[in-house]
Structure formats: C-alpha cells, structure tokens
mmCIF file of C-alpha atoms in Angstrom:
data_model
loop_
_atom_site.group_PDB
_atom_site.id
_atom_site.type_symbol
_atom_site.label_atom_id
_atom_site.label_comp_id
_atom_site.label_asym_id
_atom_site.label_seq_id
_atom_site.Cartn_x
_atom_site.Cartn_y
_atom_site.Cartn_z
ATOM 1 C CA MET A 38 100.422 121.888 152.616
ATOM 2 C CA VAL A 39 100.901 118.243 152.422
ATOM 3 C CA ASP A 40 101.537 116.762 148.836
ATOM 4 C CA GLN A 41 98.786 114.372 147.802
ATOM 5 C CA LYS A 42 99.819 111.013 146.421
ATOM 6 C CA LYS A 43 98.744 110.085 143.030
ATOM 7 C CA PRO A 44 97.590 106.287 143.512
ATOM 8 C CA VAL A 45 98.228 105.297 139.892
ATOM 9 C CA TRP A 46 101.889 106.381 140.210
ATOM 10 C CA ILE A 47 102.723 104.720 143.646
ATOM 11 C CA SER A 48 104.028 101.423 142.182
ATOM 12 C CA PHE A 49 106.003 103.146 139.540
ATOM 13 C CA GLY A 50 107.651 105.500 142.173
ATOM 14 C CA GLU A 51 108.517 102.624 144.472
ATOM 15 C CA HIS A 52 110.033 100.885 141.425
ATOM 16 C CA VAL A 53 112.204 103.925 140.597
ATOM 17 C CA ARG A 54 113.304 104.167 144.322
ATOM 18 C CA GLY A 55 114.305 100.413 144.144
ATOM 19 C CA LEU A 56 116.498 101.006 141.027
ATOM 20 C CA ARG A 57 118.079 104.023 142.463
ATOM 21 C CA ARG A 58 118.922 102.247 145.573
ATOM 22 C CA GLN A 59 120.322 99.330 143.521
ATOM 23 C CA MET A 60 122.735 101.785 141.958
ATOM 24 C CA GLY A 61 123.741 103.053 145.501
ATOM 25 C CA TRP A 62 122.814 106.587 144.621
ATOM 26 C CA SER A 63 121.272 109.297 146.764
ATOM 27 C CA LEU A 64 118.714 111.632 145.180
ATOM 28 C CA ASP A 65 121.283 114.194 144.476
ATOM 29 C CA GLN A 66 123.550 111.656 142.709
ATOM 30 C CA LEU A 67 120.594 110.615 140.629
ATOM 31 C CA GLY A 68 119.883 114.169 139.835
ATOM 32 C CA ARG A 69 123.418 114.706 138.527
ATOM 33 C CA GLU A 70 123.178 111.624 136.314
ATOM 34 C CA THR A 71 119.889 112.683 134.714
ATOM 35 C CA THR A 72 120.223 116.657 134.996
ATOM 36 C CA TYR A 73 116.884 116.668 136.766
ATOM 37 C CA SER A 74 116.567 118.197 140.272
ATOM 38 C CA ALA A 75 116.604 115.899 143.445
ATOM 39 C CA THR A 76 113.341 117.442 144.343
ATOM 40 C CA TYR A 77 111.654 116.403 141.158
ATOM 41 C CA HIS A 78 113.082 112.907 141.602
ATOM 42 C CA SER A 79 111.776 112.913 145.180
ATOM 43 C CA LYS A 80 108.332 113.726 144.055
ATOM 44 C CA VAL A 81 108.347 111.050 141.493
ATOM 45 C CA GLU A 82 109.387 108.423 143.992
ATOM 46 C CA ARG A 83 106.758 109.587 146.488
ATOM 47 C CA ALA A 84 104.148 109.578 143.666
ATOM 48 C CA VAL A 85 103.082 113.223 144.327
ATOM 49 C CA ARG A 86 103.988 114.296 140.751
ATOM 50 C CA SER A 87 103.300 112.517 137.506
ATOM 51 C CA PRO A 88 106.702 112.152 135.733
ATOM 52 C CA LYS A 89 107.121 113.704 132.214
ATOM 53 C CA GLN A 90 108.716 111.539 129.540
ATOM 54 C CA GLY A 91 111.984 113.539 129.481
ATOM 55 C CA ILE A 92 112.875 112.614 133.081
ATOM 56 C CA VAL A 93 111.809 109.020 132.581
ATOM 57 C CA GLU A 94 113.985 108.646 129.619
ATOM 58 C CA ALA A 95 116.965 110.179 131.469
ATOM 59 C CA MET A 96 116.387 107.567 134.349
ATOM 60 C CA ASP A 97 115.996 104.772 131.826
ATOM 61 C CA SER A 98 119.384 105.655 130.408
ATOM 62 C CA ALA A 99 121.015 106.253 133.844
ATOM 63 C CA PHE A 100 119.698 102.996 135.372
ATOM 64 C CA GLY A 101 120.437 100.945 132.112
ATOM 65 C CA THR A 102 116.948 99.568 132.015
ATOM 66 C CA ASN A 103 116.902 99.235 128.154
ATOM 67 C CA GLY A 104 113.603 100.801 127.532
ATOM 68 C CA ALA A 105 111.780 98.779 130.270
ATOM 69 C CA LEU A 106 111.261 101.906 132.585
ATOM 70 C CA LEU A 107 110.008 103.954 129.713
ATOM 71 C CA ARG A 108 107.373 101.190 128.782
ATOM 72 C CA MET A 109 106.235 101.151 132.384
ATOM 73 C CA TRP A 110 105.890 104.787 132.539
ATOM 74 C CA ARG A 111 103.873 104.754 129.346
ATOM 75 C CA ASP A 112 101.514 102.031 130.736
ATOM 76 C CA VAL A 113 100.813 104.083 133.902
ATOM 77 C CA ALA A 114 100.442 107.250 131.772
ATOM 78 C CA ARG A 115 97.723 105.589 129.676
ATOM 79 C CA LEU A 116 96.003 104.095 132.861
ATOM 80 C CA GLU A 117 96.041 107.672 134.268
ATOM 81 C CA SER A 118 94.668 109.191 130.951
ATOM 82 C CA GLY A 119 92.178 106.475 130.401
ATOM 83 C CA ALA A 120 93.628 105.313 126.963
ATOM 84 C CA GLY A 121 92.799 101.708 126.094
ATOM 85 C CA TRP A 122 94.811 98.732 124.998
ATOM 86 C CA TYR A 123 94.531 99.748 121.343
ATOM 87 C CA GLU A 124 96.293 102.899 121.821
ATOM 88 C CA GLN A 125 98.952 101.046 124.095
ATOM 89 C CA SER A 126 100.157 98.475 121.380
ATOM 90 C CA GLU A 127 99.865 101.294 118.734
ATOM 91 C CA GLU A 128 102.497 103.332 120.561
ATOM 92 C CA TYR A 129 104.936 100.481 120.426
ATOM 93 C CA GLU A 130 104.167 99.642 116.838
ATOM 94 C CA LYS A 131 105.000 103.293 115.835
ATOM 95 C CA GLU A 132 108.715 102.529 116.833
ATOM 96 C CA ALA A 133 108.966 99.026 115.740
ATOM 97 C CA ASN A 134 111.546 97.719 113.260
ATOM 98 C CA GLU A 135 109.985 94.246 113.207
ATOM 99 C CA ILE A 136 106.664 92.827 113.970
ATOM 100 C CA ARG A 137 105.608 89.111 113.897
ATOM 101 C CA PHE A 138 102.003 88.268 113.867
ATOM 102 C CA PHE A 139 99.957 85.173 114.156
ATOM 103 C CA HIS A 140 96.083 84.626 114.510
ATOM 104 C CA PRO A 141 94.786 81.100 114.397
ATOM 105 C CA PHE A 142 91.221 81.897 113.214
ATOM 106 C CA VAL A 143 91.153 85.189 111.007
ATOM 107 C CA ILE A 144 93.321 87.270 108.586
ATOM 108 C CA PRO A 145 95.201 89.967 110.317
ATOM 109 C CA GLY A 146 93.281 93.188 110.825
ATOM 110 C CA PHE A 147 95.700 95.168 108.867
ATOM 111 C CA PHE A 148 95.464 93.012 105.872
ATOM 112 C CA GLN A 149 91.683 92.630 105.917
ATOM 113 C CA THR A 150 89.525 94.066 103.024
ATOM 114 C CA GLU A 151 86.398 96.200 103.930
ATOM 115 C CA GLY A 152 84.172 93.255 102.952
ATOM 116 C CA TYR A 153 85.834 90.866 105.155
ATOM 117 C CA SER A 154 86.014 93.233 107.966
ATOM 118 C CA ARG A 155 82.348 94.098 107.844
ATOM 119 C CA VAL A 156 81.347 90.416 107.961
ATOM 120 C CA LEU A 157 83.586 89.603 110.915
ATOM 121 C CA ILE A 158 82.368 92.765 112.866
ATOM 122 C CA SER A 159 78.682 91.991 112.185
ATOM 123 C CA HIS A 160 79.202 88.465 113.650
ATOM 124 C CA THR A 161 81.480 89.251 116.514
ATOM 125 C CA VAL A 162 79.641 92.590 117.667
ATOM 126 C CA PRO A 163 76.069 91.727 116.772
ATOM 127 C CA MET A 164 74.666 94.968 118.069
ATOM 128 C CA ALA A 165 77.141 96.973 116.042
ATOM 129 C CA ASN A 166 75.396 99.792 114.110
ATOM 130 C CA GLU A 167 76.824 101.186 110.767
ATOM 131 C CA ALA A 168 78.676 103.933 112.482
ATOM 132 C CA ARG A 169 80.525 101.443 114.724
ATOM 133 C CA ILE A 170 81.226 99.088 111.688
ATOM 134 C CA GLN A 171 82.735 102.053 109.618
ATOM 135 C CA LYS A 172 84.805 103.246 112.571
ATOM 136 C CA THR A 173 86.360 99.761 113.041
ATOM 137 C CA VAL A 174 87.012 99.199 109.322
ATOM 138 C CA ALA A 175 88.633 102.767 109.087
ATOM 139 C CA ALA A 176 90.838 101.904 112.100
ATOM 140 C CA ARG A 177 92.137 98.651 110.455
ATOM 141 C CA LYS A 178 92.853 100.528 107.185
ATOM 142 C CA ALA A 179 94.773 103.078 109.192
ATOM 143 C CA TRP A 180 96.626 100.366 111.070
ATOM 144 C CA ARG A 181 98.147 99.054 107.711
ATOM 145 C CA GLU A 182 98.829 102.625 106.569
ATOM 146 C CA ARG A 183 100.670 103.402 109.869
ATOM 147 C CA LEU A 184 102.804 100.271 109.299
ATOM 148 C CA LYS A 185 103.805 101.370 105.906
ATOM 149 C CA THR A 186 105.129 104.698 106.953
ATOM 150 C CA GLU A 187 108.399 103.034 108.415
ATOM 151 C CA ASP A 188 110.618 101.836 105.488
ATOM 152 C CA SER A 189 112.904 99.724 107.654
ATOM 153 C CA LEU A 190 109.853 97.806 109.246
ATOM 154 C CA MET A 191 110.112 93.926 108.764
ATOM 155 C CA LEU A 192 106.491 92.375 108.929
ATOM 156 C CA SER A 193 106.270 88.573 109.336
ATOM 157 C CA VAL A 194 102.857 86.938 109.250
ATOM 158 C CA VAL A 195 101.800 83.375 109.636
ATOM 159 C CA ILE A 196 98.356 82.399 108.472
ATOM 160 C CA PRO A 197 96.599 79.065 108.848
ATOM 161 C CA GLU A 198 95.489 77.538 105.547
ATOM 162 C CA LEU A 199 92.137 76.869 107.346
ATOM 163 C CA VAL A 200 91.664 80.573 107.657
ATOM 164 C CA LEU A 201 92.142 80.925 103.815
ATOM 165 C CA THR A 202 89.644 78.301 102.941
ATOM 166 C CA GLN A 203 86.737 79.707 105.210
ATOM 167 C CA ARG A 204 84.257 81.503 102.772
ATOM 168 C CA VAL A 205 83.826 84.556 105.026
ATOM 169 C CA GLY A 206 81.042 86.537 103.413
ATOM 170 C CA GLY A 207 80.859 84.296 100.444
ATOM 171 C CA SER A 208 83.194 83.611 97.450
ATOM 172 C CA GLN A 209 83.410 87.063 96.144
ATOM 173 C CA VAL A 210 84.540 88.547 99.408
ATOM 174 C CA MET A 211 87.030 85.875 99.865
ATOM 175 C CA ARG A 212 88.406 86.146 96.305
ATOM 176 C CA GLU A 213 89.038 89.939 96.946
ATOM 177 C CA GLN A 214 90.553 89.169 100.337
ATOM 178 C CA LEU A 215 92.927 86.581 98.920
ATOM 179 C CA GLY A 216 93.959 88.906 96.063
ATOM 180 C CA ARG A 217 94.691 91.655 98.717
ATOM 181 C CA LEU A 218 97.026 89.132 100.645
ATOM 182 C CA ALA A 219 98.817 88.113 97.343
ATOM 183 C CA GLU A 220 99.503 91.845 96.868
ATOM 184 C CA GLU A 221 100.783 92.268 100.326
ATOM 185 C CA ALA A 222 102.909 89.305 100.057
ATOM 186 C CA MET A 223 104.872 90.703 97.242
ATOM 187 C CA ALA A 224 105.425 93.970 99.093
ATOM 188 C CA ARG A 225 108.864 94.915 100.152
ATOM 189 C CA GLY A 226 109.520 94.184 103.863
ATOM 190 C CA THR A 227 106.617 91.745 104.193
ATOM 191 C CA THR A 228 106.559 88.091 104.422
ATOM 192 C CA ILE A 229 103.465 85.880 104.561
ATOM 193 C CA GLN A 230 103.770 82.172 105.145
ATOM 194 C CA VAL A 231 100.786 79.741 105.229
ATOM 195 C CA LEU A 232 100.597 77.075 107.737
ATOM 196 C CA PRO A 233 99.261 73.992 105.999
ATOM 197 C CA LEU A 234 96.342 71.865 106.837
ATOM 198 C CA GLY A 235 96.676 68.297 108.362
ATOM 199 C CA LEU A 236 99.757 69.022 110.578
ATOM 200 C CA SER A 237 100.474 66.795 113.553
ATOM 201 C CA ASP A 238 101.710 69.840 115.444
ATOM 202 C CA PHE A 239 99.234 71.896 117.509
ATOM 203 C CA THR A 240 101.274 74.937 118.308
ATOM 204 C CA TRP A 241 98.653 77.147 116.639
ATOM 205 C CA THR A 242 96.372 76.570 119.549
ATOM 206 C CA VAL A 243 98.492 79.214 121.544
ATOM 207 C CA GLY A 244 96.137 81.708 120.346
ATOM 208 C CA ALA A 245 96.501 85.181 118.637
ATOM 209 C CA PHE A 246 99.648 87.285 119.436
ATOM 210 C CA ARG A 247 102.120 89.786 117.983
ATOM 211 C CA LEU A 248 105.767 90.286 118.749
ATOM 212 C CA ILE A 249 107.184 93.937 118.415
ATOM 213 C CA TYR A 250 110.751 94.575 118.266
ATOM 214 C CA VAL A 251 112.037 98.074 118.655
ATOM 215 C CA GLY A 252 115.906 98.488 118.226
ATOM 216 C CA ASP A 253 117.911 97.001 120.938
ATOM 217 C CA ARG A 254 115.121 97.367 123.537
ATOM 218 C CA SER A 255 113.452 94.246 125.080
ATOM 219 C CA PRO A 256 110.726 92.813 122.730
ATOM 220 C CA ILE A 257 107.027 93.475 123.350
ATOM 221 C CA ALA A 258 104.453 90.609 123.356
ATOM 222 C CA CYS A 259 100.872 91.456 122.614
ATOM 223 C CA SER A 260 98.375 88.571 123.333
ATOM 224 C CA GLU A 261 94.873 89.208 122.028
ATOM 225 C CA HIS A 262 91.652 88.090 123.815
ATOM 226 C CA THR A 263 87.987 88.774 123.309
ATOM 227 C CA THR A 264 87.893 92.154 125.040
ATOM 228 C CA GLY A 265 91.209 93.482 124.228
ATOM 229 C CA GLU A 266 94.881 92.786 124.473
ATOM 230 C CA HIS A 267 97.621 92.045 127.108
ATOM 231 C CA VAL A 268 100.858 93.763 126.534
ATOM 232 C CA THR A 269 103.872 92.665 128.405
ATOM 233 C CA ASP A 270 107.659 92.900 128.061
ATOM 234 C CA GLU A 271 108.227 90.123 130.762
ATOM 235 C CA ALA A 272 111.002 87.931 129.455
ATOM 236 C CA MET A 273 109.602 84.493 130.127
ATOM 237 C CA GLN A 274 106.181 85.408 128.396
ATOM 238 C CA VAL A 275 107.980 86.880 125.355
ATOM 239 C CA ARG A 276 110.335 84.041 125.031
ATOM 240 C CA ARG A 277 107.357 81.414 125.234
ATOM 241 C CA LEU A 278 105.850 83.312 122.289
ATOM 242 C CA GLU A 279 108.977 83.651 120.306
ATOM 243 C CA VAL A 280 109.495 79.837 120.684
ATOM 244 C CA ALA A 281 105.963 79.318 119.406
ATOM 245 C CA TYR A 282 106.362 81.584 116.528
ATOM 246 C CA ASN A 283 109.658 79.837 115.397
ATOM 247 C CA LYS A 284 107.788 76.441 115.539
ATOM 248 C CA LEU A 285 104.898 78.012 113.469
ATOM 249 C CA LEU A 286 107.437 79.193 110.971
ATOM 250 C CA SER A 287 109.093 75.807 110.839
ATOM 251 C CA TRP A 288 105.920 74.091 109.830
ATOM 252 C CA SER A 289 104.876 76.753 107.376
ATOM 253 C CA LEU A 290 105.424 76.712 103.692
ATOM 254 C CA PRO A 291 108.007 79.000 102.329
ATOM 255 C CA PRO A 292 107.011 82.476 101.075
ATOM 256 C CA ASP A 293 106.907 81.551 97.318
ATOM 257 C CA ALA A 294 105.039 78.346 98.007
ATOM 258 C CA SER A 295 102.663 80.271 100.404
ATOM 259 C CA LEU A 296 101.907 82.890 97.618
ATOM 260 C CA ALA A 297 101.189 79.989 95.272
ATOM 261 C CA ARG A 298 98.817 78.374 97.736
ATOM 262 C CA MET A 299 96.819 81.551 98.271
ATOM 263 C CA THR A 300 96.531 81.935 94.591
ATOM 264 C CA GLU A 301 95.350 78.305 94.187
ATOM 265 C CA ILE A 302 92.757 78.799 96.842
ATOM 266 C CA LYS A 303 91.538 82.017 95.223
ATOM 267 C CA GLU A 304 91.238 80.407 91.847
ATOM 268 C CA ALA A 305 89.306 77.458 93.229
ATOM 269 C CA LEU A 306 86.527 79.873 94.671
#
C-alpha cells in the first residue's frame, strides 16, 4: 500500500530534509541524534506522517534551530486541526517571559473592563448578540488571568494619550477603565507608559502589535488586523517592530508620570 501524503505537512517535511542535508546527515545519523527511528524521520520528510511534538523538539535541538522548527510545527499542527489565530498567539504567551504591547486606538484587551469591552464589541461587531459579547468579554478577562499566572513575566504596554481621552461608553465607563489601568500600572512586573498628544513623531501609525519573548528563543511578532492576527518569527519583521516599540518608548512619559497622567484624565471626567 502506497503511503498517502498529508498536503499540510509537505512544506514542513521539505524544510526538515533541507536542515538534515545542511548538517550532512543521513536519516540513520539523524535518528541517532534524536533517538527516533530513521523510518519515522523518513515519513516526516515525505509528509506521510504527522510528527509529534517530541520528535520535533529533538530535531530542533539537533539542528540548533533555537525553537524555530518547533514554532513552524505548531503553526502547521494548528492549521491541520483548524485552530485559529487566537489559539496560535495564546500558545506562545503561555511560555513568555516578556511581552511588549502597543495599540494605537484602544486599550489592550487584557486590561479592558467589561463596560469598555462591551462598547467596543457592539460597535466593531454590529450583529453580535449577547452570547457573542459575553464570550468575547470572558476571553479578554481570561487573557489577563493567564498572563498573571507566570510570576517571571514582564509586561510592557504603551498607550497613546488620545486613547485615554476618548469617552468610550461615556464618562462612567471611562472612569472605571482608567481606574483599572491605574491598578494595573502598580502591579508587579507591569509597566504602562503613556504616549503624549501633540508629538512630531508618527511611529504610532505602525499599527497594533505584540512582541513575545520566550527564553533564549527567537522573538515572536504578532501584528493585529481587522480579521485576526499575523504571527511570525521572521527576523526582519521582528526587528522592524522592535525598533518601532523602542521609538514609542523613547517618546512616552516615564511610568510614574504616566500613572499621574492617567489619574488626571480620570479626575477630569
């Protein structure tokens, strides 16, 4: 019986074969390096078997790809299972020790109060029913709780002052939201900095993105768009967003001054 190729795994298999040949290894040699059989490796390269995480971790270590091969495997596995962009970035965040976040137009979802979230959802998804709204609100709450579970996580967020002055849902909703931000700004491991109004720099037009750092692996860049998110570890794209984030930080108020500004805006409502 001829083995049937799994189309979704063809590119992955070809990539693995290329890495093996770069090392100058036969399938038997790769098997000795990973402790998995040459037959298993052959099936992975020919895309006739979906690789399990264990063999991919072993190959990632043997090839010295610093987590890149494992991330590629995760992306293909999610595609095969039908998992969406949210699950994709969530998986990386579970392992993160640092996350940098910027959104030019709204407060980050993991910092949003229920009132603020409800207003945004009702405007951006006009046909959303109550069940859909509740599900999205719950997901954003869970997002923040998930980030709190890792004691070593450093969370850095830049928020434009314009976002803080928009009366989303009215004064009461924004007072509650700004109060929540002030609490978050004082939390251990969290830094919130306000990007002032009236700057001559327009780096903020780069759009919404997150940078996720996991140990000594290559950083992950998550760029948001209207229908989801693009996740990549491509070095040039990551570096471009790192440069943008550093510029945003350089123009932002220091953490103490940012907290004071948030408090001033809240009291003025």
